[in-house]
């Protein structure tokens, strides 16, 4: 394998604090009580759709969903670079990949308006996550985000690699679906935002890992 591609939220970076902060700000605005971090953590990987379902019980089929989504994203815009941190073990893994000369990149469903500044806010030595990654593909870079394979295939082009030469690591079923559709080996990060009701063993991934360092065994 020559390229390792990662999901962003809940795989590389812990963004649950700021995602949850924005949700609790919105709940307060609507006179609702705040939710504890433990409730938000397993939902954080599902973005605004999952968080609005958690906080307000609404779905895209509800008439007020788009307005609530825009309100949430505006609130998130004000806090999203407050506290992004690598998940434990990720910085060491990325350093090890660099030392081996193995390219790595990021493929996320997060919109580009958040992804670029967020990755720039995650410091890596004298630089940052954005500068170190071989590529960054975002949910709005293609007509169809994950679980469609489009952004993963775009990442292959950016990294000058074939899909068969890539591993995709993520913490959601859609990551596995997208990776398989793209023709990549897929790995589930069990250390990510996985709910008790999730069944990652049934997602059809090539492997499940408990720690970031286990990625090295597939190279």
PDB file of C-alpha atoms in Angstrom:
ATOM      1  CA  UNK A   1       0.000   0.000   0.000  1.00  0.00           C
ATOM      2  CA  UNK A   2       1.347   3.429  -0.907  1.00  0.00           C
ATOM      3  CA  UNK A   3      -1.289   5.843   0.435  1.00  0.00           C
ATOM      4  CA  UNK A   4      -3.296   5.941   3.664  1.00  0.00           C
ATOM      5  CA  UNK A   5      -6.436   8.083   3.569  1.00  0.00           C
ATOM      6  CA  UNK A   6      -8.275   9.099   6.719  1.00  0.00           C
ATOM      7  CA  UNK A   7     -11.663  10.445   7.656  1.00  0.00           C
ATOM      8  CA  UNK A   8     -11.286  13.630   9.724  1.00  0.00           C
ATOM      9  CA  UNK A   9     -13.761  13.910  12.617  1.00  0.00           C
ATOM     10  CA  UNK A  10     -13.424  10.995  15.018  1.00  0.00           C
ATOM     11  CA  UNK A  11     -10.598   9.362  13.091  1.00  0.00           C
ATOM     12  CA  UNK A  12      -7.772  11.898  13.002  1.00  0.00           C
ATOM     13  CA  UNK A  13      -9.098  14.747  15.128  1.00  0.00           C
ATOM     14  CA  UNK A  14     -11.375  14.965  18.151  1.00  0.00           C
ATOM     15  CA  UNK A  15     -13.853  17.684  17.215  1.00  0.00           C
ATOM     16  CA  UNK A  16     -16.687  16.495  19.456  1.00  0.00           C
ATOM     17  CA  UNK A  17     -16.119  19.244  22.030  1.00  0.00           C
ATOM     18  CA  UNK A  18     -16.626  22.081  19.563  1.00  0.00           C
ATOM     19  CA  UNK A  19     -19.424  20.321  17.670  1.00  0.00           C
ATOM     20  CA  UNK A  20     -21.174  19.781  20.984  1.00  0.00           C
ATOM     21  CA  UNK A  21     -20.524  23.327  22.138  1.00  0.00           C
ATOM     22  CA  UNK A  22     -22.276  24.670  19.043  1.00  0.00           C
ATOM     23  CA  UNK A  23     -25.214  22.314  19.609  1.00  0.00           C
ATOM     24  CA  UNK A  24     -25.556  23.341  23.242  1.00  0.00           C
ATOM     25  CA  UNK A  25     -25.404  27.015  22.223  1.00  0.00           C
ATOM     26  CA  UNK A  26     -28.266  26.340  19.833  1.00  0.00           C
ATOM     27  CA  UNK A  27     -30.234  24.411  22.445  1.00  0.00           C
ATOM     28  CA  UNK A  28     -29.850  27.328  24.857  1.00  0.00           C
ATOM     29  CA  UNK A  29     -31.050  29.726  22.175  1.00  0.00           C
ATOM     30  CA  UNK A  30     -34.224  27.642  21.887  1.00  0.00           C
ATOM     31  CA  UNK A  31     -34.723  27.302  25.628  1.00  0.00           C
ATOM     32  CA  UNK A  32     -33.580  23.689  25.839  1.00  0.00           C
ATOM     33  CA  UNK A  33     -31.154  22.164  28.371  1.00  0.00           C
ATOM     34  CA  UNK A  34     -27.584  21.348  27.392  1.00  0.00           C
ATOM     35  CA  UNK A  35     -26.598  17.791  26.524  1.00  0.00           C
ATOM     36  CA  UNK A  36     -23.663  16.039  28.239  1.00  0.00           C
ATOM     37  CA  UNK A  37     -20.489  15.312  26.280  1.00  0.00           C
ATOM     38  CA  UNK A  38     -21.050  11.557  26.593  1.00  0.00           C
ATOM     39  CA  UNK A  39     -24.292  11.889  24.607  1.00  0.00           C
ATOM     40  CA  UNK A  40     -22.641  13.972  21.895  1.00  0.00           C
ATOM     41  CA  UNK A  41     -19.421  11.939  21.429  1.00  0.00           C
ATOM     42  CA  UNK A  42     -20.891   8.948  19.524  1.00  0.00           C
ATOM     43  CA  UNK A  43     -22.996  11.216  17.284  1.00  0.00           C
ATOM     44  CA  UNK A  44     -20.265  13.711  16.390  1.00  0.00           C
ATOM     45  CA  UNK A  45     -19.176  11.789  13.289  1.00  0.00           C
ATOM     46  CA  UNK A  46     -22.624  12.282  11.738  1.00  0.00           C
ATOM     47  CA  UNK A  47     -22.317  16.056  11.411  1.00  0.00           C
ATOM     48  CA  UNK A  48     -25.127  18.571  11.632  1.00  0.00           C
ATOM     49  CA  UNK A  49     -27.762  16.047  10.556  1.00  0.00           C
ATOM     50  CA  UNK A  50     -26.946  13.685  13.409  1.00  0.00           C
ATOM     51  CA  UNK A  51     -26.524  16.447  15.962  1.00  0.00           C
ATOM     52  CA  UNK A  52     -29.832  18.113  15.094  1.00  0.00           C
ATOM     53  CA  UNK A  53     -31.552  14.745  15.374  1.00  0.00           C
ATOM     54  CA  UNK A  54     -29.960  14.286  18.791  1.00  0.00           C
ATOM     55  CA  UNK A  55     -30.699  17.761  20.091  1.00  0.00           C
ATOM     56  CA  UNK A  56     -34.037  18.586  18.505  1.00  0.00           C
ATOM     57  CA  UNK A  57     -35.374  15.308  17.131  1.00  0.00           C
ATOM     58  CA  UNK A  58     -35.588  16.685  13.588  1.00  0.00           C
ATOM     59  CA  UNK A  59     -34.612  15.181  10.238  1.00  0.00           C
ATOM     60  CA  UNK A  60     -34.154  16.601   6.724  1.00  0.00           C
ATOM     61  CA  UNK A  61     -37.819  15.813   6.120  1.00  0.00           C
ATOM     62  CA  UNK A  62     -38.928  18.382   8.703  1.00  0.00           C
ATOM     63  CA  UNK A  63     -39.951  21.800   7.379  1.00  0.00           C
ATOM     64  CA  UNK A  64     -37.628  23.658   9.741  1.00  0.00           C
ATOM     65  CA  UNK A  65     -34.578  21.456   9.175  1.00  0.00           C
ATOM     66  CA  UNK A  66     -32.712  23.695   6.724  1.00  0.00           C
ATOM     67  CA  UNK A  67     -33.204  26.785   8.881  1.00  0.00           C
ATOM     68  CA  UNK A  68     -32.007  24.902  11.960  1.00  0.00           C
ATOM     69  CA  UNK A  69     -29.054  23.496  10.034  1.00  0.00           C
ATOM     70  CA  UNK A  70     -27.969  26.963   8.896  1.00  0.00           C
ATOM     71  CA  UNK A  71     -28.322  28.274  12.436  1.00  0.00           C
ATOM     72  CA  UNK A  72     -26.229  25.395  13.778  1.00  0.00           C
ATOM     73  CA  UNK A  73     -23.490  25.870  11.174  1.00  0.00           C
ATOM     74  CA  UNK A  74     -23.325  29.593  11.903  1.00  0.00           C
ATOM     75  CA  UNK A  75     -22.823  28.814  15.591  1.00  0.00           C
ATOM     76  CA  UNK A  76     -20.237  26.144  14.783  1.00  0.00           C
ATOM     77  CA  UNK A  77     -18.417  28.676  12.593  1.00  0.00           C
ATOM     78  CA  UNK A  78     -17.814  30.766  15.713  1.00  0.00           C
ATOM     79  CA  UNK A  79     -16.212  27.947  17.738  1.00  0.00           C
ATOM     80  CA  UNK A  80     -14.910  25.243  15.396  1.00  0.00           C
ATOM     81  CA  UNK A  81     -11.218  26.100  15.793  1.00  0.00           C
ATOM     82  CA  UNK A  82     -11.411  26.483  19.580  1.00  0.00           C
ATOM     83  CA  UNK A  83     -10.140  23.087  20.620  1.00  0.00           C
ATOM     84  CA  UNK A  84      -9.392  20.603  17.800  1.00  0.00           C
ATOM     85  CA  UNK A  85      -6.888  17.981  18.946  1.00  0.00           C
ATOM     86  CA  UNK A  86      -5.469  14.782  17.552  1.00  0.00           C
ATOM     87  CA  UNK A  87      -7.059  11.661  18.924  1.00  0.00           C
ATOM     88  CA  UNK A  88      -4.556   9.752  21.103  1.00  0.00           C
ATOM     89  CA  UNK A  89      -1.886   8.017  19.039  1.00  0.00           C
ATOM     90  CA  UNK A  90      -2.673   9.792  15.761  1.00  0.00           C
ATOM     91  CA  UNK A  91       0.258  12.227  15.815  1.00  0.00           C
ATOM     92  CA  UNK A  92       2.676   9.333  16.348  1.00  0.00           C
ATOM     93  CA  UNK A  93       1.068   7.391  13.495  1.00  0.00           C
ATOM     94  CA  UNK A  94       1.355  10.297  11.067  1.00  0.00           C
ATOM     95  CA  UNK A  95       4.986  10.830  12.067  1.00  0.00           C
ATOM     96  CA  UNK A  96       5.646   7.122  11.448  1.00  0.00           C
ATOM     97  CA  UNK A  97       4.026   7.276   8.008  1.00  0.00           C
ATOM     98  CA  UNK A  98       6.137  10.310   7.123  1.00  0.00           C
ATOM     99  CA  UNK A  99       9.281   8.521   8.324  1.00  0.00           C
ATOM    100  CA  UNK A 100       8.459   5.571   6.059  1.00  0.00           C
ATOM    101  CA  UNK A 101       7.813   7.869   3.107  1.00  0.00           C
ATOM    102  CA  UNK A 102       4.170   6.811   2.906  1.00  0.00           C
ATOM    103  CA  UNK A 103       1.742   9.430   1.650  1.00  0.00           C
ATOM    104  CA  UNK A 104      -1.360  10.124   3.703  1.00  0.00           C
ATOM    105  CA  UNK A 105      -4.355  12.337   3.126  1.00  0.00           C
ATOM    106  CA  UNK A 106      -7.792  13.293   4.390  1.00  0.00           C
ATOM    107  CA  UNK A 107     -11.228  12.604   2.909  1.00  0.00           C
ATOM    108  CA  UNK A 108     -14.108  14.041   4.922  1.00  0.00           C
ATOM    109  CA  UNK A 109     -17.758  14.929   4.456  1.00  0.00           C
ATOM    110  CA  UNK A 110     -17.115  18.149   6.376  1.00  0.00           C
ATOM    111  CA  UNK A 111     -17.603  21.219   4.144  1.00  0.00           C
ATOM    112  CA  UNK A 112     -14.419  22.849   2.864  1.00  0.00           C
ATOM    113  CA  UNK A 113     -15.221  26.123   4.647  1.00  0.00           C
ATOM    114  CA  UNK A 114     -14.633  24.298   7.929  1.00  0.00           C
ATOM    115  CA  UNK A 115     -12.119  21.626   6.915  1.00  0.00           C
ATOM    116  CA  UNK A 116      -9.308  23.903   5.737  1.00  0.00           C
ATOM    117  CA  UNK A 117      -9.215  26.177   8.782  1.00  0.00           C
ATOM    118  CA  UNK A 118      -9.777  23.254  11.146  1.00  0.00           C
ATOM    119  CA  UNK A 119      -6.817  21.291   9.789  1.00  0.00           C
ATOM    120  CA  UNK A 120      -4.686  24.437   9.848  1.00  0.00           C
ATOM    121  CA  UNK A 121      -5.528  24.799  13.555  1.00  0.00           C
ATOM    122  CA  UNK A 122      -4.138  21.343  14.396  1.00  0.00           C
ATOM    123  CA  UNK A 123      -0.432  21.902  14.984  1.00  0.00           C
ATOM    124  CA  UNK A 124       2.170  19.326  13.939  1.00  0.00           C
ATOM    125  CA  UNK A 125       5.648  20.400  15.007  1.00  0.00           C
ATOM    126  CA  UNK A 126       6.556  23.509  13.033  1.00  0.00           C
ATOM    127  CA  UNK A 127       3.621  23.108  10.665  1.00  0.00           C
ATOM    128  CA  UNK A 128       0.015  21.894  10.754  1.00  0.00           C
ATOM    129  CA  UNK A 129      -2.242  19.082   9.614  1.00  0.00           C
ATOM    130  CA  UNK A 130      -3.313  20.909   6.455  1.00  0.00           C
ATOM    131  CA  UNK A 131       0.258  21.492   5.287  1.00  0.00           C
ATOM    132  CA  UNK A 132       1.427  17.964   6.103  1.00  0.00           C
ATOM    133  CA  UNK A 133      -1.382  16.059   4.360  1.00  0.00           C
ATOM    134  CA  UNK A 134      -0.855  14.990   0.752  1.00  0.00           C
ATOM    135  CA  UNK A 135      -4.460  15.945  -0.002  1.00  0.00           C
ATOM    136  CA  UNK A 136      -7.676  17.183   1.586  1.00  0.00           C
ATOM    137  CA  UNK A 137     -10.980  16.276  -0.059  1.00  0.00           C
ATOM    138  CA  UNK A 138     -14.189  17.636   1.460  1.00  0.00           C
ATOM    139  CA  UNK A 139     -17.862  16.752   1.267  1.00  0.00           C
ATOM    140  CA  UNK A 140     -18.689  19.617  -1.078  1.00  0.00           C
ATOM    141  CA  UNK A 141     -15.782  18.953  -3.450  1.00  0.00           C
ATOM    142  CA  UNK A 142     -17.905  16.448  -5.390  1.00  0.00           C
ATOM    143  CA  UNK A 143     -21.543  16.137  -6.414  1.00  0.00           C
ATOM    144  CA  UNK A 144     -21.970  13.212  -4.028  1.00  0.00           C
ATOM    145  CA  UNK A 145     -20.185  12.921  -0.656  1.00  0.00           C
ATOM    146  CA  UNK A 146     -19.576   9.638   1.147  1.00  0.00           C
ATOM    147  CA  UNK A 147     -20.940   6.951   1.037  1.00  0.00           C
ATOM    148  CA  UNK A 148     -20.407   7.639  -2.673  1.00  0.00           C
ATOM    149  CA  UNK A 149     -16.775   7.013  -3.692  1.00  0.00           C
ATOM    150  CA  UNK A 150     -16.314  10.296  -5.586  1.00  0.00           C
ATOM    151  CA  UNK A 151     -14.114  12.171  -3.107  1.00  0.00           C
ATOM    152  CA  UNK A 152     -12.010   9.083  -2.435  1.00  0.00           C
ATOM    153  CA  UNK A 153     -11.340   8.688  -6.145  1.00  0.00           C
ATOM    154  CA  UNK A 154     -10.450  12.374  -6.323  1.00  0.00           C
ATOM    155  CA  UNK A 155      -7.972  11.785  -3.501  1.00  0.00           C
ATOM    156  CA  UNK A 156      -6.346   9.021  -5.536  1.00  0.00           C
ATOM    157  CA  UNK A 157      -5.768  11.473  -8.368  1.00  0.00           C
ATOM    158  CA  UNK A 158      -4.374  14.078  -5.968  1.00  0.00           C
ATOM    159  CA  UNK A 159      -2.015  11.520  -4.405  1.00  0.00           C
ATOM    160  CA  UNK A 160      -1.106   9.958  -7.774  1.00  0.00           C
ATOM    161  CA  UNK A 161      -2.171   6.491  -6.643  1.00  0.00           C
ATOM    162  CA  UNK A 162      -4.509   3.734  -7.763  1.00  0.00           C
ATOM    163  CA  UNK A 163      -7.446   2.855  -5.480  1.00  0.00           C
ATOM    164  CA  UNK A 164      -5.942  -0.608  -5.024  1.00  0.00           C
ATOM    165  CA  UNK A 165      -2.866   1.071  -3.526  1.00  0.00           C
ATOM    166  CA  UNK A 166      -4.890   2.903  -0.865  1.00  0.00           C
ATOM    167  CA  UNK A 167      -6.232   2.178   2.596  1.00  0.00           C
ATOM    168  CA  UNK A 168      -9.167   4.211   3.891  1.00  0.00           C
ATOM    169  CA  UNK A 169      -9.532   4.536   7.664  1.00  0.00           C
ATOM    170  CA  UNK A 170     -12.777   5.847   9.148  1.00  0.00           C
ATOM    171  CA  UNK A 171     -15.173   5.520  12.061  1.00  0.00           C
ATOM    172  CA  UNK A 172     -18.550   5.320  10.296  1.00  0.00           C
ATOM    173  CA  UNK A 173     -20.315   2.794   8.088  1.00  0.00           C
ATOM    174  CA  UNK A 174     -20.413   5.285   5.216  1.00  0.00           C
ATOM    175  CA  UNK A 175     -16.595   5.341   5.288  1.00  0.00           C
ATOM    176  CA  UNK A 176     -16.508   1.605   4.668  1.00  0.00           C
ATOM    177  CA  UNK A 177     -19.161   1.865   1.963  1.00  0.00           C
ATOM    178  CA  UNK A 178     -17.276   4.643   0.179  1.00  0.00           C
ATOM    179  CA  UNK A 179     -13.926   2.898   0.446  1.00  0.00           C
ATOM    180  CA  UNK A 180     -15.250  -0.389  -0.877  1.00  0.00           C
ATOM    181  CA  UNK A 181     -17.054   1.354  -3.735  1.00  0.00           C
ATOM    182  CA  UNK A 182     -13.773   3.057  -4.632  1.00  0.00           C
ATOM    183  CA  UNK A 183     -11.895  -0.244  -4.617  1.00  0.00           C
ATOM    184  CA  UNK A 184      -9.802   0.459  -1.516  1.00  0.00           C
ATOM    185  CA  UNK A 185      -8.951  -1.576   1.538  1.00  0.00           C
ATOM    186  CA  UNK A 186     -11.111  -0.324   4.425  1.00  0.00           C
ATOM    187  CA  UNK A 187     -10.300  -0.096   8.123  1.00  0.00           C
ATOM    188  CA  UNK A 188     -12.680   0.893  10.941  1.00  0.00           C
ATOM    189  CA  UNK A 189     -11.236   3.048  13.725  1.00  0.00           C
ATOM    190  CA  UNK A 190     -12.931   1.660  16.819  1.00  0.00           C
ATOM    191  CA  UNK A 191     -11.339   4.468  18.841  1.00  0.00           C
ATOM    192  CA  UNK A 192     -13.538   6.987  16.989  1.00  0.00           C
ATOM    193  CA  UNK A 193     -17.110   8.196  17.343  1.00  0.00           C
ATOM    194  CA  UNK A 194     -18.871   4.851  17.493  1.00  0.00           C
ATOM    195  CA  UNK A 195     -22.173   4.501  19.338  1.00  0.00           C
ATOM    196  CA  UNK A 196     -23.168   1.536  21.469  1.00  0.00           C
ATOM    197  CA  UNK A 197     -25.877   0.742  18.921  1.00  0.00           C
ATOM    198  CA  UNK A 198     -23.398   0.639  16.014  1.00  0.00           C
ATOM    199  CA  UNK A 199     -22.285  -2.761  14.751  1.00  0.00           C
ATOM    200  CA  UNK A 200     -18.946  -2.119  13.011  1.00  0.00           C
ATOM    201  CA  UNK A 201     -18.216  -5.833  12.712  1.00  0.00           C
ATOM    202  CA  UNK A 202     -21.155  -6.009  10.282  1.00  0.00           C
ATOM    203  CA  UNK A 203     -20.042  -3.105   8.067  1.00  0.00           C
ATOM    204  CA  UNK A 204     -17.928  -5.299   5.804  1.00  0.00           C
ATOM    205  CA  UNK A 205     -14.564  -3.622   6.439  1.00  0.00           C
ATOM    206  CA  UNK A 206     -11.307  -5.429   5.830  1.00  0.00           C
ATOM    207  CA  UNK A 207     -10.182  -4.771   9.394  1.00  0.00           C
ATOM    208  CA  UNK A 208     -11.171  -3.187  12.693  1.00  0.00           C
ATOM    209  CA  UNK A 209      -8.513  -1.531  14.838  1.00  0.00           C
ATOM    210  CA  UNK A 210      -8.450  -0.433  18.464  1.00  0.00           C
ATOM    211  CA  UNK A 211      -5.453   1.905  18.172  1.00  0.00           C
ATOM    212  CA  UNK A 212      -3.996   4.114  15.417  1.00  0.00           C
ATOM    213  CA  UNK A 213      -0.638   2.302  15.466  1.00  0.00           C
ATOM    214  CA  UNK A 214      -2.335  -0.816  14.072  1.00  0.00           C
ATOM    215  CA  UNK A 215      -2.594   0.926  10.685  1.00  0.00           C
ATOM    216  CA  UNK A 216       1.135   0.276  10.224  1.00  0.00           C
ATOM    217  CA  UNK A 217       0.527  -3.485  10.121  1.00  0.00           C
ATOM    218  CA  UNK A 218      -1.335  -3.125   6.808  1.00  0.00           C
ATOM    219  CA  UNK A 219       1.516  -1.439   4.946  1.00  0.00           C
TER     220      UNK A 219
END
